[in-house]
Amino acid sequence: MSLQNKLHRPQYHFLPEKNWMNDPNGLIQWNGQFHLFYQYNPNGAFHGTIHWGHAVSSDLVHWQRLPIALAPTPEGPDKDGCYSGCAINNEGTPTFVYTGISPQTVCLATSSDGLLSWEKYEGNPVIDQPPPGVIEHATGDFRDPYVWRENDKWFMVIGSKREGQGGLVLFYQSQDLVEWEYLGIFLAGDVQKTKPFWTGTVWECPNLLEIDGKRVLIVSAQNDRGELMFPFYHIGHLQNLKFTSIFEQKLVYGNCFYAPQVMKTDDGRWVMFGWLQTGRRSSASTEAGWSGVMSLPMSLSLLPDNRLEIQPVEELKSLRQTHWKLDEETSLSKFVQKIKGASLEILLECDVSPDAEFGIKVCCSPDFEEQTQVIYDSSNGRLLLNKTQSSLSTVVDRDMQKAPLQLGKDEKLRLHIFVDHSTLELFANNHVCMASRIYPTREDSLMVDFFVQNGTVNINSLDVWEMKPIW
Ligand code: DQQ
């Protein structure tokens, strides 16, 4: 392995051995095992010839890579790629509902050997174009079906757009997965609306969950230059086949997490994976031979004020090995000197003054030439991820990422950080999540440090673990 790959390939995240990966697809727990399918190009570290890769796990954390599950069929409706979709249990038959291109259509495939090989439905596509009223303005954008069972029927949401007007989620129902009835627009975006945030021009990868009697719609947004923006969510109600939104929010900050998919596990959790985009020039991916990483598994639940609670799943604790815990006898500066690693979990709970500005540095070289800072800025109520010195390389993103985090009166700050070589995921107070990519170039960029720029910070607890590789 080249030195750069040794420094940058994550050790406790899922990723293919080589080549390109993007969206998670077809997440399903089947006979106790978790199956993760994903957009995969076996022909290189670029987006093209899209297949569905496949991996299986018994704990959401350790994965076994399996042979490709879906490949484009020459002359078939997916001849140009098997784009995103979902997996469902159709009375005991594992079934994919996925996107064939070009044009973008809805296709089916089933497995009779435990999800290893897949047979495409001979009547594909089951939906060959967007519905009337949408097709005229969709310019072909019609993809990423997400299907669920309710009241003895199948329901589907799928992404689309109205050119010049905004993204769309379309709504369908079916008795048999083959004949689909269009029910109308589930939710429409508006390009003129910029508050609480602008939601782009195309919507893709919708997910619809039911939590505590409310519906959660997750959508990923693109802009008109085809740039992937971010996923966001709406909380609302579904009554008489009409969705009413009562709250909307960005799902994950940091400019790298995209196209998440959520599955319901047998023990009743909603578990989400997303694609961590590469965050460096495509020439760097070509040279490295790989691009794209799956996020850590996160569980979603609903807070009383309608925000989503986002937490790393409990199973990740099995990866903890060397543990450093700050105790009363040790000063913080002595404590951090002991810590070294490119695969770390950091858990900090502290009280911060209203004017506090302080941070944690990770992947820090001894002379601080390379460092990535996670900062909490109390007076402006925001979290910052300062990547401006994260790498000496000029072909990687070295920017500043921001997320709002206003603490309530007497509310403690709880930062939960996962660093894994080129990935950094941050969970703050269980409801703000950030994910980003960093590419330190020095072998000694392994240190952790703390700094306080303003105000006071009282640490209640600080734990750091070195994390075991999953491979
Ligand atoms: N990626 C897929 C599409 C989806 C997009 C293509 C989102 O199905 O809309 O690889 O990243």
Short mmCIF file of C-alpha atoms and ligand atoms in Angstrom, two decimals:
data_model
loop_
_atom_site.label_atom_id
_atom_site.label_comp_id
_atom_site.label_asym_id
_atom_site.label_seq_id
_atom_site.Cartn_x
_atom_site.Cartn_y
_atom_site.Cartn_z
CA MET A 1 0.00 0.00 0.00
CA SER A 2 1.34 3.46 -0.87
CA LEU A 3 2.15 5.81 2.01
CA GLN A 4 -0.74 8.10 1.03
CA ASN A 5 -3.21 5.22 1.10
CA LYS A 6 -1.80 4.05 4.41
CA LEU A 7 -2.45 7.51 5.80
CA HIS A 8 -5.88 8.02 4.24
CA ARG A 9 -7.76 4.74 3.99
CA PRO A 10 -10.22 4.49 6.89
CA GLN A 11 -9.74 1.47 9.13
CA TYR A 12 -13.12 1.15 10.85
CA HIS A 13 -15.46 2.35 8.13
CA PHE A 14 -16.88 0.25 5.33
CA LEU A 15 -15.40 0.83 1.89
CA PRO A 16 -14.73 -1.40 -1.11
CA GLU A 17 -11.24 -2.80 -1.64
CA LYS A 18 -10.74 -0.41 -4.53
CA ASN A 19 -12.59 1.72 -7.10
CA TRP A 20 -15.53 4.07 -6.73
CA MET A 21 -18.45 3.85 -4.32
CA ASN A 22 -21.27 6.26 -3.60
CA ASP A 23 -24.79 5.94 -2.17
CA PRO A 24 -25.79 3.20 0.26
CA ASN A 25 -28.61 1.16 -1.30
CA GLY A 26 -30.92 -1.69 -0.38
CA LEU A 27 -30.21 -1.61 3.37
CA ILE A 28 -32.02 -4.50 4.97
CA GLN A 29 -31.74 -6.87 7.90
CA TRP A 30 -32.41 -10.37 6.63
CA ASN A 31 -32.34 -13.45 8.87
CA GLY A 32 -30.53 -11.37 11.44
CA GLN A 33 -27.75 -10.27 9.08
CA PHE A 34 -27.39 -6.68 7.92
CA HIS A 35 -27.00 -6.27 4.18
CA LEU A 36 -25.43 -3.15 2.77
CA PHE A 37 -25.56 -2.59 -0.96
CA TYR A 38 -23.99 0.44 -2.50
CA GLN A 39 -23.38 2.27 -5.77
CA TYR A 40 -20.16 0.84 -7.13
CA ASN A 41 -18.03 1.20 -10.25
CA PRO A 42 -15.86 -1.90 -10.74
CA ASN A 43 -13.99 -0.13 -13.53
CA GLY A 44 -12.22 2.60 -11.62
CA ALA A 45 -12.25 5.31 -8.99
CA PHE A 46 -14.76 7.51 -10.86
CA HIS A 47 -18.55 7.64 -11.16
CA GLY A 48 -19.48 5.44 -14.13
CA THR A 49 -20.73 1.93 -15.04
CA ILE A 50 -22.71 1.87 -11.83
CA HIS A 51 -23.33 -1.56 -10.28
CA TRP A 52 -24.58 -2.50 -6.81
CA GLY A 53 -21.77 -3.68 -4.55
CA HIS A 54 -22.68 -5.83 -1.55
CA ALA A 55 -21.46 -6.43 1.99
CA VAL A 56 -22.88 -8.26 5.00
CA SER A 57 -22.48 -7.79 8.73
CA SER A 58 -23.83 -9.27 11.90
CA ASP A 59 -23.22 -6.14 14.00
CA LEU A 60 -23.39 -3.12 11.61
CA VAL A 61 -19.69 -2.55 12.21
CA HIS A 62 -17.66 -5.51 10.87
CA TRP A 63 -18.35 -6.18 7.19
CA GLN A 64 -17.66 -8.98 4.82
CA ARG A 65 -17.41 -7.93 1.19
CA LEU A 66 -19.51 -10.06 -1.16
CA PRO A 67 -19.70 -10.32 -4.95
CA ILE A 68 -21.46 -7.61 -6.94
CA ALA A 69 -25.24 -7.90 -6.58
CA LEU A 70 -26.50 -5.97 -9.61
CA ALA A 71 -24.84 -5.18 -12.92
CA PRO A 72 -26.27 -3.28 -15.89
CA THR A 73 -27.86 -5.58 -18.50
CA PRO A 74 -26.84 -4.68 -22.07
CA GLU A 75 -30.00 -3.67 -23.96
CA GLY A 76 -31.92 -3.65 -20.65
CA PRO A 77 -33.58 -0.64 -19.01
CA ASP A 78 -30.55 -0.41 -16.70
CA LYS A 79 -27.99 -0.70 -19.52
CA ASP A 80 -26.33 2.57 -18.50
CA GLY A 81 -26.32 1.89 -14.79
CA CYS A 82 -28.16 0.45 -11.81
CA TYR A 83 -28.76 3.63 -9.84
CA SER A 84 -30.04 3.91 -6.29
CA GLY A 85 -32.95 2.08 -4.73
CA CYS A 86 -34.09 0.09 -1.75
CA ALA A 87 -34.63 -3.50 -0.60
CA ILE A 88 -37.89 -4.85 0.81
CA ASN A 89 -39.24 -8.15 2.06
CA ASN A 90 -42.11 -9.09 -0.26
CA GLU A 91 -43.73 -11.96 1.64
CA GLY A 92 -40.41 -13.68 2.12
CA THR A 93 -38.86 -12.71 -1.21
CA PRO A 94 -36.02 -10.21 -0.99
CA THR A 95 -36.78 -7.58 -3.61
CA PHE A 96 -34.88 -4.58 -4.92
CA VAL A 97 -36.76 -1.57 -6.25
CA TYR A 98 -34.08 0.41 -8.05
CA THR A 99 -33.38 2.96 -10.75
CA GLY A 100 -32.49 1.90 -14.29
CA ILE A 101 -30.89 4.46 -16.59
CA SER A 102 -31.08 5.85 -19.30
CA PRO A 103 -33.82 7.07 -19.23
CA GLN A 104 -34.44 6.92 -15.48
CA THR A 105 -37.05 4.27 -14.67
CA VAL A 106 -38.14 2.05 -11.79
CA CYS A 107 -36.99 -1.59 -11.98
CA LEU A 108 -37.33 -4.70 -9.80
CA ALA A 109 -35.01 -7.59 -8.98
CA THR A 110 -35.43 -10.54 -6.61
CA SER A 111 -33.14 -13.05 -4.96
CA SER A 112 -33.76 -16.68 -4.16
CA ASP A 113 -30.36 -17.54 -2.69
CA GLY A 114 -30.17 -15.40 0.42
CA LEU A 115 -29.51 -12.03 -1.27
CA LEU A 116 -26.37 -13.15 -3.08
CA SER A 117 -27.53 -13.23 -6.69
CA TRP A 118 -30.38 -11.23 -8.15
CA GLU A 119 -32.75 -11.87 -10.99
CA LYS A 120 -34.23 -8.88 -12.76
CA TYR A 121 -37.97 -8.82 -13.33
CA GLU A 122 -38.66 -9.58 -16.99
CA GLY A 123 -41.29 -6.85 -17.17
CA ASN A 124 -38.80 -4.11 -16.20
CA PRO A 125 -39.19 -1.21 -16.03
CA VAL A 126 -42.32 -1.19 -13.85
CA ILE A 127 -42.52 2.61 -14.18
CA ASP A 128 -41.05 3.87 -17.41
CA GLN A 129 -41.28 7.63 -16.98
CA PRO A 130 -42.35 10.37 -14.58
CA PRO A 131 -46.11 10.93 -14.30
CA PRO A 132 -48.07 13.37 -16.48
CA GLY A 133 -47.77 16.89 -15.15
CA VAL A 134 -44.24 16.15 -13.92
CA ILE A 135 -42.61 14.64 -17.00
CA GLU A 136 -42.92 17.92 -18.90
CA HIS A 137 -40.66 19.67 -16.36
CA ALA A 138 -38.52 16.85 -14.98
CA THR A 139 -35.93 16.76 -17.81
CA GLY A 140 -35.50 13.07 -17.07
CA ASP A 141 -34.80 13.35 -13.32
CA PHE A 142 -36.82 10.51 -11.81
CA ARG A 143 -34.90 8.26 -9.49
CA ASP A 144 -34.13 6.53 -6.21
CA PRO A 145 -37.38 4.78 -5.21
CA TYR A 146 -37.93 4.13 -1.50
CA VAL A 147 -40.71 1.64 -0.76
CA TRP A 148 -42.55 0.65 2.43
CA ARG A 149 -45.55 -1.47 3.41
CA GLU A 150 -48.56 0.10 5.09
CA ASN A 151 -52.25 -0.91 5.31
CA ASP A 152 -51.67 -3.95 3.08
CA LYS A 153 -50.27 -1.83 0.28
CA TRP A 154 -46.88 -0.83 -1.03
CA PHE A 155 -46.07 2.86 -1.04
CA MET A 156 -43.18 4.56 -2.78
CA VAL A 157 -41.53 7.96 -2.72
CA ILE A 158 -39.14 8.87 -5.52
CA GLY A 159 -37.04 11.95 -6.34
CA SER A 160 -37.59 14.34 -9.23
CA LYS A 161 -37.87 18.02 -10.07
CA ARG A 162 -39.83 20.78 -11.78
CA GLU A 163 -37.30 22.67 -13.79
CA GLY A 164 -36.93 26.24 -12.63
CA GLN A 165 -39.23 25.59 -9.67
CA GLY A 166 -37.54 23.14 -7.35
CA GLY A 167 -37.06 19.54 -6.27
CA LEU A 168 -39.92 17.08 -5.94
CA VAL A 169 -40.73 13.94 -4.03
CA LEU A 170 -43.41 11.96 -5.87
CA PHE A 171 -45.81 9.53 -4.20
CA TYR A 172 -47.10 6.18 -5.55
CA GLN A 173 -48.97 3.11 -4.32
CA SER A 174 -49.19 -0.47 -5.52
CA GLN A 175 -50.73 -3.83 -4.60
CA ASP A 176 -48.06 -5.94 -6.24
CA LEU A 177 -44.95 -3.78 -6.87
CA VAL A 178 -45.59 -4.09 -10.61
CA GLU A 179 -48.62 -1.84 -11.24
CA TRP A 180 -48.08 1.56 -9.65
CA GLU A 181 -50.68 4.26 -9.19
CA TYR A 182 -49.42 7.84 -9.00
CA LEU A 183 -50.87 9.60 -5.95
CA GLY A 184 -49.42 13.06 -6.52
CA ILE A 185 -46.61 15.21 -5.23
CA PHE A 186 -45.54 14.20 -1.72
CA LEU A 187 -43.50 17.36 -1.19
CA ALA A 188 -42.30 20.11 -3.52
CA GLY A 189 -39.30 22.42 -3.16
CA ASP A 190 -39.31 26.05 -4.10
CA VAL A 191 -36.18 27.59 -5.61
CA GLN A 192 -37.31 31.03 -4.43
CA LYS A 193 -37.35 29.95 -0.80
CA THR A 194 -34.05 30.49 0.97
CA LYS A 195 -35.15 30.10 4.60
CA PRO A 196 -34.40 28.18 6.72
CA PHE A 197 -32.08 27.06 3.90
CA TRP A 198 -32.14 26.78 0.12
CA THR A 199 -33.05 23.27 -1.04
CA GLY A 200 -31.65 23.29 -4.56
CA THR A 201 -33.23 22.29 -7.83
CA VAL A 202 -33.34 18.47 -7.86
CA TRP A 203 -34.27 16.14 -5.02
CA GLU A 204 -32.96 12.62 -4.84
CA CYS A 205 -32.74 9.61 -2.54
CA PRO A 206 -35.92 10.21 -0.50
CA ASN A 207 -36.54 8.06 2.61
CA LEU A 208 -39.79 8.00 4.54
CA LEU A 209 -39.79 6.76 8.14
CA GLU A 210 -42.38 6.61 10.84
CA ILE A 211 -41.14 7.57 14.29
CA ASP A 212 -43.47 8.07 17.27
CA GLY A 213 -46.48 8.47 14.99
CA LYS A 214 -44.83 11.21 12.95
CA ARG A 215 -43.32 10.92 9.49
CA VAL A 216 -39.74 11.78 8.73
CA LEU A 217 -38.92 12.54 5.11
CA ILE A 218 -35.21 12.65 4.30
CA VAL A 219 -34.14 14.06 0.94
CA SER A 220 -30.79 14.86 -0.67
CA ALA A 221 -30.58 18.09 -2.68
CA GLN A 222 -28.63 18.97 -5.81
CA ASN A 223 -28.24 22.37 -7.37
CA ASP A 224 -28.65 23.25 -11.05
CA ARG A 225 -24.95 22.76 -11.71
CA GLY A 226 -25.41 19.13 -10.67
CA GLU A 227 -23.48 19.73 -7.44
CA LEU A 228 -24.48 17.59 -4.51
CA MET A 229 -25.52 19.88 -1.67
CA PHE A 230 -26.69 18.14 1.52
CA PRO A 231 -29.43 15.95 2.92
CA PHE A 232 -32.23 17.57 4.90
CA TYR A 233 -35.35 16.33 6.64
CA HIS A 234 -38.96 17.24 7.21
CA ILE A 235 -41.00 16.07 10.17
CA GLY A 236 -44.70 15.91 9.51
CA HIS A 237 -47.90 13.98 9.31
CA LEU A 238 -49.34 11.74 6.61
CA GLN A 239 -53.11 11.87 6.61
CA ASN A 240 -55.39 10.78 3.78
CA LEU A 241 -52.30 10.34 1.62
CA LYS A 242 -51.27 13.98 2.11
CA PHE A 243 -48.04 14.95 3.80
CA THR A 244 -47.97 18.07 5.98
CA SER A 245 -44.59 19.27 7.16
CA ILE A 246 -44.27 20.81 10.60
CA PHE A 247 -40.49 21.16 10.84
CA GLU A 248 -37.46 21.12 8.55
CA GLN A 249 -33.76 20.98 9.22
CA LYS A 250 -30.46 20.03 7.62
CA LEU A 251 -29.59 16.45 8.50
CA VAL A 252 -25.79 16.35 8.46
CA TYR A 253 -23.41 19.29 8.06
CA GLY A 254 -19.85 19.30 6.76
CA ASN A 255 -20.24 19.13 2.99
CA CYS A 256 -19.42 15.46 2.53
CA PHE A 257 -22.28 13.28 3.82
CA TYR A 258 -24.84 12.63 1.07
CA ALA A 259 -27.58 10.29 -0.16
CA PRO A 260 -28.25 8.57 3.18
CA GLN A 261 -30.46 5.54 3.43
CA VAL A 262 -32.26 4.39 6.57
CA MET A 263 -33.41 0.89 7.54
CA LYS A 264 -35.55 -0.42 10.35
CA THR A 265 -33.68 -3.08 12.29
CA ASP A 266 -35.34 -6.10 13.89
CA ASP A 267 -34.90 -4.50 17.30
CA GLY A 268 -36.88 -1.45 16.17
CA ARG A 269 -34.13 1.08 15.51
CA TRP A 270 -33.86 3.32 12.47
CA VAL A 271 -30.26 2.97 11.35
CA MET A 272 -28.77 5.28 8.74
CA PHE A 273 -25.70 5.12 6.55
CA GLY A 274 -24.60 7.86 4.16
CA TRP A 275 -21.95 8.26 1.54
CA LEU A 276 -18.90 10.26 2.66
CA GLN A 277 -17.79 11.97 -0.51
CA THR A 278 -14.15 12.17 -1.28
CA GLY A 279 -13.36 15.86 -0.74
CA ARG A 280 -10.32 15.92 -2.96
CA ARG A 281 -9.61 16.40 -6.64
CA SER A 282 -10.62 13.46 -8.86
CA SER A 283 -7.00 13.08 -10.00
CA ALA A 284 -6.10 12.30 -6.37
CA SER A 285 -8.76 9.56 -6.27
CA THR A 286 -7.53 8.11 -9.56
CA GLU A 287 -4.02 8.02 -8.20
CA ALA A 288 -5.18 6.45 -4.94
CA GLY A 289 -7.36 3.91 -6.79
CA TRP A 290 -10.41 4.40 -4.57
CA SER A 291 -13.06 6.99 -3.86
CA GLY A 292 -15.91 7.16 -1.37
CA VAL A 293 -16.46 5.73 2.12
CA MET A 294 -19.59 4.67 3.95
CA SER A 295 -20.39 6.72 7.05
CA LEU A 296 -20.55 5.15 10.48
CA PRO A 297 -23.95 3.63 11.24
CA MET A 298 -26.10 6.18 13.07
CA SER A 299 -29.40 5.66 14.81
CA LEU A 300 -32.23 8.16 14.44
CA SER A 301 -34.96 8.99 16.88
CA LEU A 302 -37.23 11.96 17.46
CA LEU A 303 -36.79 14.62 20.14
CA PRO A 304 -39.84 16.27 21.73
CA ASP A 305 -39.21 19.50 19.78
CA ASN A 306 -39.29 17.56 16.45
CA ARG A 307 -35.57 17.59 15.83
CA LEU A 308 -33.97 14.30 14.94
CA GLU A 309 -31.67 12.77 17.51
CA ILE A 310 -28.65 11.38 15.67
CA GLN A 311 -26.28 9.06 17.49
CA PRO A 312 -23.56 6.63 16.55
CA VAL A 313 -24.89 3.09 17.11
CA GLU A 314 -23.97 1.31 20.35
CA GLU A 315 -22.25 -1.48 18.43
CA LEU A 316 -19.34 0.87 17.68
CA LYS A 317 -18.26 0.53 21.31
CA SER A 318 -16.93 -2.93 20.41
CA LEU A 319 -14.12 -1.22 18.49
CA ARG A 320 -12.74 0.61 21.51
CA GLN A 321 -9.30 -0.54 22.60
CA THR A 322 -6.65 1.59 24.39
CA HIS A 323 -8.57 3.96 26.64
CA TRP A 324 -7.32 7.28 27.99
CA LYS A 325 -9.49 8.91 30.64
CA LEU A 326 -8.82 12.31 32.10
CA ASP A 327 -8.64 12.10 35.89
CA GLU A 328 -8.41 14.73 38.59
CA GLU A 329 -4.68 14.21 39.14
CA THR A 330 -3.62 14.78 35.55
CA SER A 331 -3.43 18.12 33.83
CA LEU A 332 -5.01 18.39 30.40
CA SER A 333 -1.67 19.21 28.78
CA LYS A 334 -0.08 16.06 30.30
CA PHE A 335 -3.12 14.00 29.35
CA VAL A 336 -3.07 14.87 25.66
CA GLN A 337 0.62 14.07 25.38
CA LYS A 338 -0.20 10.40 25.88
CA ILE A 339 -2.66 10.24 23.00
CA LYS A 340 -1.65 9.37 19.47
CA GLY A 341 -3.71 7.95 16.67
CA ALA A 342 -5.39 8.29 13.32
CA SER A 343 -8.34 6.09 14.39
CA LEU A 344 -9.78 7.64 17.53
CA GLU A 345 -13.04 8.14 19.36
CA ILE A 346 -13.19 11.21 21.60
CA LEU A 347 -15.99 11.88 24.04
CA LEU A 348 -16.02 15.20 25.87
CA GLU A 349 -18.60 16.62 28.22
CA CYS A 350 -18.07 20.14 29.55
CA ASP A 351 -19.66 23.30 30.86
CA VAL A 352 -18.90 26.33 28.74
CA SER A 353 -19.34 30.00 29.53
CA PRO A 354 -21.61 32.00 27.21
CA ASP A 355 -18.54 33.70 25.69
CA ALA A 356 -16.47 30.54 25.34
CA GLU A 357 -14.58 29.70 22.22
CA PHE A 358 -12.47 26.60 22.47
CA GLY A 359 -11.51 23.58 20.49
CA ILE A 360 -9.96 20.18 20.08
CA LYS A 361 -7.21 19.61 17.57
CA VAL A 362 -6.90 16.20 15.97
CA CYS A 363 -4.53 14.73 13.40
CA CYS A 364 -2.02 17.25 14.59
CA SER A 365 1.69 17.13 13.72
CA PRO A 366 4.10 17.82 16.65
CA ASP A 367 4.92 21.25 15.22
CA PHE A 368 1.21 21.96 14.47
CA GLU A 369 1.96 22.37 10.76
CA GLU A 370 -0.95 20.02 10.10
CA GLN A 371 -3.99 20.10 12.37
CA THR A 372 -7.77 19.90 12.16
CA GLN A 373 -9.78 21.87 14.70
CA VAL A 374 -13.23 21.14 16.07
CA ILE A 375 -14.32 24.42 17.64
CA TYR A 376 -17.31 25.41 19.73
CA ASP A 377 -18.15 29.10 19.53
CA SER A 378 -20.61 29.72 22.32
CA SER A 379 -21.43 33.37 21.69
CA ASN A 380 -22.40 32.69 18.09
CA GLY A 381 -24.01 29.33 18.91
CA ARG A 382 -22.09 27.34 16.36
CA LEU A 383 -19.74 24.47 15.80
CA LEU A 384 -16.85 24.93 13.43
CA LEU A 385 -14.70 22.40 11.71
CA ASN A 386 -11.55 24.21 10.72
CA LYS A 387 -9.81 22.20 8.02
CA THR A 388 -7.71 25.06 6.68
CA GLN A 389 -4.52 23.44 8.05
CA SER A 390 -5.68 19.85 7.84
CA SER A 391 -3.30 18.96 5.03
CA LEU A 392 -0.19 20.16 3.26
CA SER A 393 -1.66 18.87 0.01
CA THR A 394 -3.20 21.40 -2.36
CA VAL A 395 -5.57 18.97 -4.09
CA VAL A 396 -7.83 18.40 -1.08
CA ASP A 397 -10.61 20.47 0.50
CA ARG A 398 -9.16 22.72 3.20
CA ASP A 399 -12.11 24.77 4.23
CA MET A 400 -14.12 25.79 7.24
CA GLN A 401 -17.38 23.93 7.88
CA LYS A 402 -20.08 25.28 10.20
CA ALA A 403 -23.16 24.01 11.98
CA PRO A 404 -25.54 25.81 14.34
CA LEU A 405 -25.53 24.63 17.96
CA GLN A 406 -27.18 26.84 20.51
CA LEU A 407 -26.91 25.51 24.05
CA GLY A 408 -29.79 25.99 26.43
CA LYS A 409 -29.28 27.62 29.81
CA ASP A 410 -27.08 25.30 31.92
CA GLU A 411 -26.93 22.82 29.08
CA LYS A 412 -23.63 21.00 28.89
CA LEU A 413 -21.73 20.62 25.65
CA ARG A 414 -21.26 17.02 24.62
CA LEU A 415 -18.92 16.39 21.71
CA HIS A 416 -18.51 12.91 20.32
CA ILE A 417 -15.84 12.76 17.63
CA PHE A 418 -14.78 9.86 15.45
CA VAL A 419 -11.59 10.24 13.47
CA ASP A 420 -10.62 7.50 11.06
CA HIS A 421 -7.69 8.58 8.89
CA SER A 422 -9.40 10.67 6.17
CA THR A 423 -12.85 10.74 7.81
CA LEU A 424 -14.10 12.84 10.69
CA GLU A 425 -17.63 12.52 12.10
CA LEU A 426 -18.87 14.64 14.92
CA PHE A 427 -22.02 14.28 17.00
CA ALA A 428 -22.82 17.22 19.23
CA ASN A 429 -25.43 17.06 21.99
CA ASN A 430 -26.99 14.14 20.10
CA HIS A 431 -28.71 16.27 17.50
CA VAL A 432 -26.09 18.09 15.45
CA CYS A 433 -24.04 15.91 13.18
CA MET A 434 -21.12 16.90 10.96
CA ALA A 435 -19.04 14.75 8.66
CA SER A 436 -16.04 15.73 6.61
CA ARG A 437 -12.88 14.47 4.98
CA ILE A 438 -9.31 15.38 5.93
CA TYR A 439 -6.08 14.31 4.28
CA PRO A 440 -3.04 14.83 6.54
CA THR A 441 0.13 14.11 4.60
CA ARG A 442 2.56 13.64 7.47
CA GLU A 443 2.97 10.30 9.19
CA ASP A 444 3.31 12.07 12.51
CA SER A 445 0.01 13.98 12.26
CA LEU A 446 -1.43 11.84 15.04
CA MET A 447 -1.62 14.12 18.04
CA VAL A 448 -4.57 15.57 19.91
CA ASP A 449 -4.58 18.93 21.65
CA PHE A 450 -6.99 21.36 23.31
CA PHE A 451 -7.13 25.12 23.22
CA VAL A 452 -9.30 27.82 24.77
CA GLN A 453 -9.41 31.12 22.93
CA ASN A 454 -12.05 32.83 25.00
CA GLY A 455 -14.22 32.33 28.07
CA THR A 456 -14.06 29.33 30.38
CA VAL A 457 -14.50 25.63 29.84
CA ASN A 458 -14.92 23.14 32.68
CA ILE A 459 -14.40 19.58 31.62
CA ASN A 460 -16.73 17.10 33.34
CA SER A 461 -15.40 14.07 31.53
CA LEU A 462 -13.02 13.33 28.71
CA ASP A 463 -12.46 9.89 27.26
CA VAL A 464 -10.43 8.92 24.26
CA TRP A 465 -10.18 5.49 22.71
CA GLU A 466 -8.00 4.13 20.01
CA MET A 467 -10.28 2.24 17.64
CA LYS A 468 -9.68 -1.26 16.28
CA PRO A 469 -9.65 -1.78 12.53
CA ILE A 470 -12.62 -3.74 11.23
CA TRP A 471 -10.72 -5.58 8.49
N1 DQQ B 1 -26.44 8.82 -6.99
C1 DQQ B 1 -27.07 7.81 -7.78
C2 DQQ B 1 -28.43 8.29 -8.06
C3 DQQ B 1 -28.66 9.26 -6.98
C4 DQQ B 1 -27.34 9.89 -6.79
C5 DQQ B 1 -26.27 7.53 -8.97
C6 DQQ B 1 -27.12 10.50 -5.47
O1 DQQ B 1 -29.39 7.28 -8.13
O2 DQQ B 1 -29.66 10.10 -7.34
O3 DQQ B 1 -25.07 6.86 -8.60
O4 DQQ B 1 -25.78 10.51 -5.10
#
